[in-house]
Coordinates of C-alpha atoms and ligand atoms in Angstrom, one line a residue:
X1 CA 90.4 -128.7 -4.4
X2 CA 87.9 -127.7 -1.8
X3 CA 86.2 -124.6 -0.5
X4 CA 85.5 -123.3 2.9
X5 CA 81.7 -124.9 2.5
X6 CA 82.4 -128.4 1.9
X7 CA 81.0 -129.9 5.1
X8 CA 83.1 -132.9 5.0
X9 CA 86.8 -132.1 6.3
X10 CA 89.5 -134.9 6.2
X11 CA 90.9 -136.1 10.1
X12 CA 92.7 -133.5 12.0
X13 CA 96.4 -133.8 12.1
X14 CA 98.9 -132.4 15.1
X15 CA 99.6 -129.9 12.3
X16 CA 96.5 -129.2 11.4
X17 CA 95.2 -129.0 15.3
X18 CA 98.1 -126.7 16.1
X19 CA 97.1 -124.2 13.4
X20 CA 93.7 -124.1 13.8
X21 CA 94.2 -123.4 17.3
X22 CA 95.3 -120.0 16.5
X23 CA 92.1 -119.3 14.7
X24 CA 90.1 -117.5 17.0
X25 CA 87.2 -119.0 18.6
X26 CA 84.8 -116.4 17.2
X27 CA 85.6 -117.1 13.5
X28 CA 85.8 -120.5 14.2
X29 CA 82.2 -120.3 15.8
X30 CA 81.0 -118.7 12.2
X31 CA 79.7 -120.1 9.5
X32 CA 80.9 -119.1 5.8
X33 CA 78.2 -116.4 4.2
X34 CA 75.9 -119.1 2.3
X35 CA 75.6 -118.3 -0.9
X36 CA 72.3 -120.4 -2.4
X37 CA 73.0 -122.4 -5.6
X38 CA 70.9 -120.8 -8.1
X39 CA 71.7 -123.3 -11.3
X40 CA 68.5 -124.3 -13.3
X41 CA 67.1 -121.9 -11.5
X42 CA 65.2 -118.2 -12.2
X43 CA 67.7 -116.3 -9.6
X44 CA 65.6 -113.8 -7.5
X45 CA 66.8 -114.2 -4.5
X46 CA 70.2 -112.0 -4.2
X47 CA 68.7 -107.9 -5.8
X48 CA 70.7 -108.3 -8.9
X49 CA 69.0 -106.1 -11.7
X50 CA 68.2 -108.7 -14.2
X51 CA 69.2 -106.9 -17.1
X52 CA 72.4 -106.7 -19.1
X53 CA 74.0 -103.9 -20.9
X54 CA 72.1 -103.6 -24.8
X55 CA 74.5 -105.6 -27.3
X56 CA 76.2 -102.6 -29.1
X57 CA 77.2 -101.3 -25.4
X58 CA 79.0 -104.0 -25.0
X59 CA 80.9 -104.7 -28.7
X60 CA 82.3 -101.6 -27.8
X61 CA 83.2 -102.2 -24.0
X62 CA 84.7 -105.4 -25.3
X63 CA 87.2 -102.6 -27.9
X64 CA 87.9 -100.9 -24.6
X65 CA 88.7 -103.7 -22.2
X66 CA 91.4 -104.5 -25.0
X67 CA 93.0 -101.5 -24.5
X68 CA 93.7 -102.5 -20.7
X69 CA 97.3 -102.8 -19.8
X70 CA 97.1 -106.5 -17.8
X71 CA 100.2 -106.6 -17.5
X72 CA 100.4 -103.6 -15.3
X73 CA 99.2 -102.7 -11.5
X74 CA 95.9 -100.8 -11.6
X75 CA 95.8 -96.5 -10.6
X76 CA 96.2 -97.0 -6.9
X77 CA 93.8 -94.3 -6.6
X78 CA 91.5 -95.4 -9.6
X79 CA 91.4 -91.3 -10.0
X80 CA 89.7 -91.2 -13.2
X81 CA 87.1 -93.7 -11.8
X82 CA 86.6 -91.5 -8.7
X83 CA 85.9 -88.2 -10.7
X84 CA 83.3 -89.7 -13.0
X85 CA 81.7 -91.2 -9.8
X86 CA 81.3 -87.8 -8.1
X87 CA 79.9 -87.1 -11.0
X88 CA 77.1 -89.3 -11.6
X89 CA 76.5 -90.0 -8.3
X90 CA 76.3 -86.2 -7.5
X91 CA 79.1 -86.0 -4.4
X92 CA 78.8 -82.9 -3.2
X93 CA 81.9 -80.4 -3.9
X94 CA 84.8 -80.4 -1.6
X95 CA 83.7 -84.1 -0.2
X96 CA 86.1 -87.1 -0.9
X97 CA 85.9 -90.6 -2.4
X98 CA 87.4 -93.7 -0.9
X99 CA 86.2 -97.0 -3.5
X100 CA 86.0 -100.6 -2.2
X101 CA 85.6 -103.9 -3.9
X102 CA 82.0 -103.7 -3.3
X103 CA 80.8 -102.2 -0.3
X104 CA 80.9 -105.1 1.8
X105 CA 85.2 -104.3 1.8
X106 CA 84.3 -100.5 2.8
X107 CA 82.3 -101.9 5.9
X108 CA 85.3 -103.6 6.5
X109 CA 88.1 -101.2 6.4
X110 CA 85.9 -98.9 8.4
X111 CA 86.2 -101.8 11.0
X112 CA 89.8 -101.7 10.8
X113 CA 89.5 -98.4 11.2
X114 CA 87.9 -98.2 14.7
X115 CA 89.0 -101.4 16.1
X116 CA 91.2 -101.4 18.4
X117 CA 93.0 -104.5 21.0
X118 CA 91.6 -103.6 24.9
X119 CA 89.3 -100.9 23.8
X120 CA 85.7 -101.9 24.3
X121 CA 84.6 -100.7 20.5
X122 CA 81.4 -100.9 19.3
X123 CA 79.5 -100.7 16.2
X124 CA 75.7 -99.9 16.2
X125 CA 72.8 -100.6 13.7
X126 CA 69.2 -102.0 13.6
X127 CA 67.7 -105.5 13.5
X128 CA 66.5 -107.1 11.4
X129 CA 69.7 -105.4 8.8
X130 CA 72.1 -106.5 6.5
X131 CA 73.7 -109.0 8.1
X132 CA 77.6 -108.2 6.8
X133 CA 77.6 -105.5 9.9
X134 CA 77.7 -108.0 12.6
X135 CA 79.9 -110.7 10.5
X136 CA 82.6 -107.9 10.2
X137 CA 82.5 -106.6 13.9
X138 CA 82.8 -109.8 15.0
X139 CA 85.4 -110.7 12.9
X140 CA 87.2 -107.7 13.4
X141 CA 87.0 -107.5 17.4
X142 CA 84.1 -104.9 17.6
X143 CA 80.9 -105.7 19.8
X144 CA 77.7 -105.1 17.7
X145 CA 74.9 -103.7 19.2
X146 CA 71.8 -104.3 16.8
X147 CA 68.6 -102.2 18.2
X148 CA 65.5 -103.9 17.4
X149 CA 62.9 -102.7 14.7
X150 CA 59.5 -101.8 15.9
X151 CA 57.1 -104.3 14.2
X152 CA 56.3 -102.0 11.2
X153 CA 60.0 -101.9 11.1
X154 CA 60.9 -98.3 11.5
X155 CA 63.8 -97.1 14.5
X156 CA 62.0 -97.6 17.8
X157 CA 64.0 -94.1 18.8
X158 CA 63.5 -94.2 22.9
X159 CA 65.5 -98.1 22.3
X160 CA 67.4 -96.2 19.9
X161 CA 68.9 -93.0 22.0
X162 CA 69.1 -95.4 25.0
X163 CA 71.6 -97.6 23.1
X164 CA 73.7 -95.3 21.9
X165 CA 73.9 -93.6 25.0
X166 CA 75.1 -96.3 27.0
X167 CA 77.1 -98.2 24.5
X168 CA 78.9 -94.4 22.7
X169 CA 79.2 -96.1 19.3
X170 CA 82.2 -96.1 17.0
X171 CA 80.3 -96.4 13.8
X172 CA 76.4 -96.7 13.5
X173 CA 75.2 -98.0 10.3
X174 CA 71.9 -97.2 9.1
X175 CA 71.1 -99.1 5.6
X176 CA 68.9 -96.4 3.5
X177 CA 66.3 -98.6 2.3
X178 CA 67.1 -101.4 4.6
X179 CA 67.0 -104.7 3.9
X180 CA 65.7 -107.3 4.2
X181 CA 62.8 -105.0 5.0
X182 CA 62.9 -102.7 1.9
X183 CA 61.7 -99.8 3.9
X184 CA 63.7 -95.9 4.4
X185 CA 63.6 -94.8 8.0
X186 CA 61.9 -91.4 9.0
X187 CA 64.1 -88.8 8.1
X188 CA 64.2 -86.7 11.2
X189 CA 65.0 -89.8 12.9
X190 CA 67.6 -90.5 11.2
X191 CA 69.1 -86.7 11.5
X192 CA 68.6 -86.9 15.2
X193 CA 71.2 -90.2 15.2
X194 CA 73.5 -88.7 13.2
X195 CA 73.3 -85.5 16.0
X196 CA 73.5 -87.3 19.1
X197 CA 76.2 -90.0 17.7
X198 CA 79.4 -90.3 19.4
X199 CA 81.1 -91.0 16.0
X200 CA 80.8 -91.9 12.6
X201 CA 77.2 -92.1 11.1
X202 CA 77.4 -94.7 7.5
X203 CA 74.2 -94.1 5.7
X204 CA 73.9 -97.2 3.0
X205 CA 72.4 -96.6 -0.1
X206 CA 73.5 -99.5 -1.9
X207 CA 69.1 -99.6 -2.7
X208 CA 69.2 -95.9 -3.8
X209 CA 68.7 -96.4 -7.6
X210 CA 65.3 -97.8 -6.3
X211 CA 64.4 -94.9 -3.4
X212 CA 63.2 -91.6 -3.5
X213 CA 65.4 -90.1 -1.1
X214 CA 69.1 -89.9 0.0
X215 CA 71.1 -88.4 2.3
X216 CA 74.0 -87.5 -0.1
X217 CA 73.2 -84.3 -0.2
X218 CA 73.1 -83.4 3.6
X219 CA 77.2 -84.5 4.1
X220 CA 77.5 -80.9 4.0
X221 CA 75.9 -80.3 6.6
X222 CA 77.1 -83.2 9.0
X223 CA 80.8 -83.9 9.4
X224 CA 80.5 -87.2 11.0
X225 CA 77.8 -88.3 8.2
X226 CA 79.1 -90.7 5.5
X227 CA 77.5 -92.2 2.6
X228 CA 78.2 -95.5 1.4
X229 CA 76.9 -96.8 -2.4
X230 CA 77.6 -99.2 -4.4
X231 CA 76.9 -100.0 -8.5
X232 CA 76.0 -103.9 -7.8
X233 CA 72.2 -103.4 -7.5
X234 CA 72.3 -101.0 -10.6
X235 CA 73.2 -103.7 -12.9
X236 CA 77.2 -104.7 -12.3
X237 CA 77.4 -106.5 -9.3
X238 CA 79.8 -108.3 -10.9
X239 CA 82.6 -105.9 -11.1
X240 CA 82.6 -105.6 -7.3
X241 CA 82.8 -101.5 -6.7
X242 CA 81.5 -99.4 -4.1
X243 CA 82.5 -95.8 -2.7
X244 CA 82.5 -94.2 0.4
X245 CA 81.8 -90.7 0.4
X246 CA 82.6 -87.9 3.2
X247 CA 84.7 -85.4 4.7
X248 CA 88.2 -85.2 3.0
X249 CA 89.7 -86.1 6.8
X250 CA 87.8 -88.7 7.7
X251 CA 88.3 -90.5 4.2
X252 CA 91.8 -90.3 3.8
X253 CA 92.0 -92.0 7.3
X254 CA 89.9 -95.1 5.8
X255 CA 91.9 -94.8 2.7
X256 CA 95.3 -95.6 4.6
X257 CA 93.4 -99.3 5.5
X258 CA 92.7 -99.4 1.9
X259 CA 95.1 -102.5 0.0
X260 CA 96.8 -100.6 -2.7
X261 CA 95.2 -101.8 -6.0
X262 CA 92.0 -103.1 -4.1
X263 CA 90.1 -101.9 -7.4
X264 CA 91.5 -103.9 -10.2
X265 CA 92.1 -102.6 -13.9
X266 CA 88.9 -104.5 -15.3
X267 CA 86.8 -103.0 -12.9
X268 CA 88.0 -99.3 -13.1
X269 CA 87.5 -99.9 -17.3
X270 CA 84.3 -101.2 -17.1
X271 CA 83.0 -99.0 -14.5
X272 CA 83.7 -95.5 -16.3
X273 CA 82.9 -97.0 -19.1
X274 CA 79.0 -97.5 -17.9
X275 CA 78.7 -94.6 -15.9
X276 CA 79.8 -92.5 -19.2
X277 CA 76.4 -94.7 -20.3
X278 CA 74.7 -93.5 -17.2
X279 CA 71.2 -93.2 -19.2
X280 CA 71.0 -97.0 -19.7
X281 CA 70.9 -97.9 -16.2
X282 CA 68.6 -95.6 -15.9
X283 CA 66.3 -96.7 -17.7
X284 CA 66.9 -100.0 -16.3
X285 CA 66.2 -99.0 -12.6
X286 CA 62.8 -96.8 -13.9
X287 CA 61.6 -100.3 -15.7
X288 CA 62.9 -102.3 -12.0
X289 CA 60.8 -99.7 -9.9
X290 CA 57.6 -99.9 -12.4
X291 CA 57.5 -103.7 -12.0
X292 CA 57.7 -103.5 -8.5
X293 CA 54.8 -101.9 -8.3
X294 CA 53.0 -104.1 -10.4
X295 CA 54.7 -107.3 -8.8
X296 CA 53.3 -105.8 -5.4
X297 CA 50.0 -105.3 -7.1
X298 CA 49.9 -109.0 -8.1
X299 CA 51.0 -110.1 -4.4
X300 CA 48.3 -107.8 -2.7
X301 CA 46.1 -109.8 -4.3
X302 CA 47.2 -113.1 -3.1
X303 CA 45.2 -114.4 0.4
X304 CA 47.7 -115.6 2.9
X305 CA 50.3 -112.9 2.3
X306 CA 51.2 -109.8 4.2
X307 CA 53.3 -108.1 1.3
X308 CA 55.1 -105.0 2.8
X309 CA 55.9 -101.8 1.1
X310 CA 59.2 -101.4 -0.7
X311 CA 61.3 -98.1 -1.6
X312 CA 64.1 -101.3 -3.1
X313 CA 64.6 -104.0 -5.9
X314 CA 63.0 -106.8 -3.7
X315 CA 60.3 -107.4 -1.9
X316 CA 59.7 -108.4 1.9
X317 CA 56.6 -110.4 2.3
X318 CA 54.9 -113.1 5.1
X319 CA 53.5 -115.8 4.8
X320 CA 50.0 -116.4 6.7
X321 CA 48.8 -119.5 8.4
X322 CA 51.1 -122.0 6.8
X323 CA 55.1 -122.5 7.0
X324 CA 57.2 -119.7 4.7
X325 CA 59.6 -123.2 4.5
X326 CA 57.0 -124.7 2.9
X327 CA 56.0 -122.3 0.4
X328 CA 59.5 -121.3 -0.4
X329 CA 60.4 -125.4 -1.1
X330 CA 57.2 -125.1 -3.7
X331 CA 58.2 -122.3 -5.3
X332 CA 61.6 -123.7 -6.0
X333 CA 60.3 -126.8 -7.5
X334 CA 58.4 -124.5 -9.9
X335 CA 61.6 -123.3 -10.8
X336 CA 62.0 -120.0 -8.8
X337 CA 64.9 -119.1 -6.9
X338 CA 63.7 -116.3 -3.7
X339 CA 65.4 -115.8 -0.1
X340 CA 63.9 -118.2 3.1
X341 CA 64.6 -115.7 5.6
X342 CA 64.4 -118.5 8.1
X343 CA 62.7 -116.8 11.2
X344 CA 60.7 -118.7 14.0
X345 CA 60.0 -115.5 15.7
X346 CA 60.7 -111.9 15.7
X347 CA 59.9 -109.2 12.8
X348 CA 60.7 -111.5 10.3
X349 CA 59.0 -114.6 11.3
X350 CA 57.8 -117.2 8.2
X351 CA 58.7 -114.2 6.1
X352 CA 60.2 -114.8 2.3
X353 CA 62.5 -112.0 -0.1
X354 CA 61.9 -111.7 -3.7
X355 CA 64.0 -109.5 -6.2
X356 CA 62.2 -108.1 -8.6
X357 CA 63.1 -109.5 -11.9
X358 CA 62.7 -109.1 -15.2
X359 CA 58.2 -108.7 -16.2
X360 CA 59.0 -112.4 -17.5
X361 CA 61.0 -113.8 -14.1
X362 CA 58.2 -111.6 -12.3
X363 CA 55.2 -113.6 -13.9
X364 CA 57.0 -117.1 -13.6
X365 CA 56.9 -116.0 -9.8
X366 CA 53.4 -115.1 -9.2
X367 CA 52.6 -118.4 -10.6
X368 CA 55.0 -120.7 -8.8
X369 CA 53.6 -118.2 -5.9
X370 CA 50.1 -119.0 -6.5
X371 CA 50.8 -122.9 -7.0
X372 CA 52.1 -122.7 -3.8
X373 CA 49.6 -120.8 -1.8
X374 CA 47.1 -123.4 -3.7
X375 CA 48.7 -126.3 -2.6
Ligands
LIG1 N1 74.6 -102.9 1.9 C1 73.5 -103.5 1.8 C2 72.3 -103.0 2.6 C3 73.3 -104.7 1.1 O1 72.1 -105.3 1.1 C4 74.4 -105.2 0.4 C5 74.3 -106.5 -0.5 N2 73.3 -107.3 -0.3 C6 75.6 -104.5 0.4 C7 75.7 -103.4 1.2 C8 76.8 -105.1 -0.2 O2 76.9 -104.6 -1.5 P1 78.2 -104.9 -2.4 O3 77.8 -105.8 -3.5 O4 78.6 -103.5 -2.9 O5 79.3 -105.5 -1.5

């Protein structure tokens, strides 16, 4: 048994060279989405909230997953789920739902969605970004246009209009706090896209238990304005659940792309289980956001950084007068998993991503931090 990132592959056969010659040439140009081996290791390098749910929460979850019928198909349309989402996540009235196994497959089906064999399609959002936006157009036959960030990394809007003017994009994506750079965008800014954009506008707030603003709230007001979230950075990225929210037409188009039991019975359980527990994560994103102020304090007051402001569970930082590759190596030794973000040049040159962990994780940071800033 082998996966897709063993690097050694056996001899190609006629077989195998006849198959593989179907694949096209820009998947086979990709590498697989690296996922960093984390074992041994304190793991701050992927915004995971650090906490589990308190022991009685989950004697009783464990009553309730008992209950689930295994043996049958999911709800197709994980209704119950949807409502309690609405809910809790404060969907404005008359607005619809469409859930994906973690956002990364909404992203996806939107693709579908637009894509389309001897169209030119295209698919707009800002660099540096999440970097599932270009994987997917590419894969999917969409030509990505990612505008530059201005150095501070807010939307450079002249580059910004001029783009979307001459490129009329399908879909623009606009992560709401963005990452890698932890940062929401001007507001106005972003209202001007969503005026002047040809088509769909997908605000992602999969950061938003972290920020102080959203733009849930204004999809009454835009019809081509969607909102994307998503409960792994509140504490369950394991389940693999996110929703995209927006007008009723618009949605039930995605939700034709949509595999039908894409949400699986575990995962529809769990997940109204925990948001009827809404107050414990909470409480668990109010402890993340008051460490991260104390975590930036501590790296402020490190020389050799430039430690930039975050509105999400991680924080963005550069590393002065020495090699990020370097200091990143060190910190591992010490035992501390973070994110090289592997950049010669640009925005994110010699920077380094840390999540914010729990105050423990946090302090065996600083000091594998400081080690390495001693060194
Ligand atoms: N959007 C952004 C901006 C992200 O950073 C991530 C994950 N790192 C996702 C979406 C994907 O989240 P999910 O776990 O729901 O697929």
């Amino acid at each position: 048994m082998s996966n897709s990132s063993d690097s050694k592959q056996p001899a190609a056969t006629a077989e195998l060279e006849k198959s593989l010659a179907w694949v096209r040439p820009i998947v086979r140009q990709q590498s697989a989405y690296h996922v960093a081996d984390a074992s041994g290791l304190i793991k701050l390098d992927a915004m995971e909230n650090p906490y589990q749910l308190p022991d009685e929460l989950k004697a009783e979850l464990q009553k309730t997953l008992a209950q689930a019928e295994l043996n049958r198909y999911p709800d197709p349309a994980a209704s119950s789920l949807r409502n309690k989402l609405a809910e809790v996540m404060q969907v404005p009235e008359g607005k619809s739902i469409v859930l994906g196994n973690g956002s990364d497959e909404l992203i996806q089906m939107l693709a579908m969605a637009v894509a389309d064999t001897g169209k030119e399609v295209c698919l707009l959002s800002f660099d540096p970004g999440f970097v599932m936006y270009k994987m997917i157009s590419d894969f999917s036959g969409i030509n990505y246009v990612g505008v530059p960030l201005r150095e501070d990394f807010s939307i450079d809007m002249p580059a910004a209009r001029k783009a979307i003017e001459a490129h009329r994009p399908a879909l623009i994506f606009i992560a709401y706090p963005n990452n890698p750079s932890a940062n929401c965008y001007d507001e106005s800014d972003i209202e001007e896209i969503i005026s002047i954009a040809p088509g769909m506008v997908v605000l992602d707030e999969a950061y938003n238990p972290f920020a102080k603003a959203t733009f849930m709230d204004r999809l009454t007001r835009y019809d081509n304005l969607l909102v994307m979230r998503t409960v792994s950075k509140m504490g369950l990225a394991g389940l693999r659940l996110g929703l995209l929210c927006g007008h009723p037409s618009i949605i039930s188009e995605i939700d034709k792309i949509r595999l039908p039991y894409n949400i699986n019975v575990l995962t529809q359980v769990t997940a109204e289980f925990v948001l009827a527990n809404m107050a414990v994560l909470d409480q668990q994103a109010a402890s993340i956001r008051e460490d991260r102020a104390a975590l930036l304090k501590s790296m402020n007051a490190i020389a050799g950084l430039e430690v930039f402001p975050s509105q999400a569970n991680f924080i963005l930082f550069r590393v002065l007068g020495r090699e990020a590759n370097d200091v990143f190596d060190s910190i591992k030794q010490s035992g501390v998993l973070i994110k090289n973000m592997k950049a010669n040049a640009g925005p994110l040159k010699n920077c380094l991503r840390v999540t914010v962990g729990t105050p423990e994780e946090n302090a065996a940071f600083i000091s594998a931090l400081n080690t390495a800033m001693a060194a």
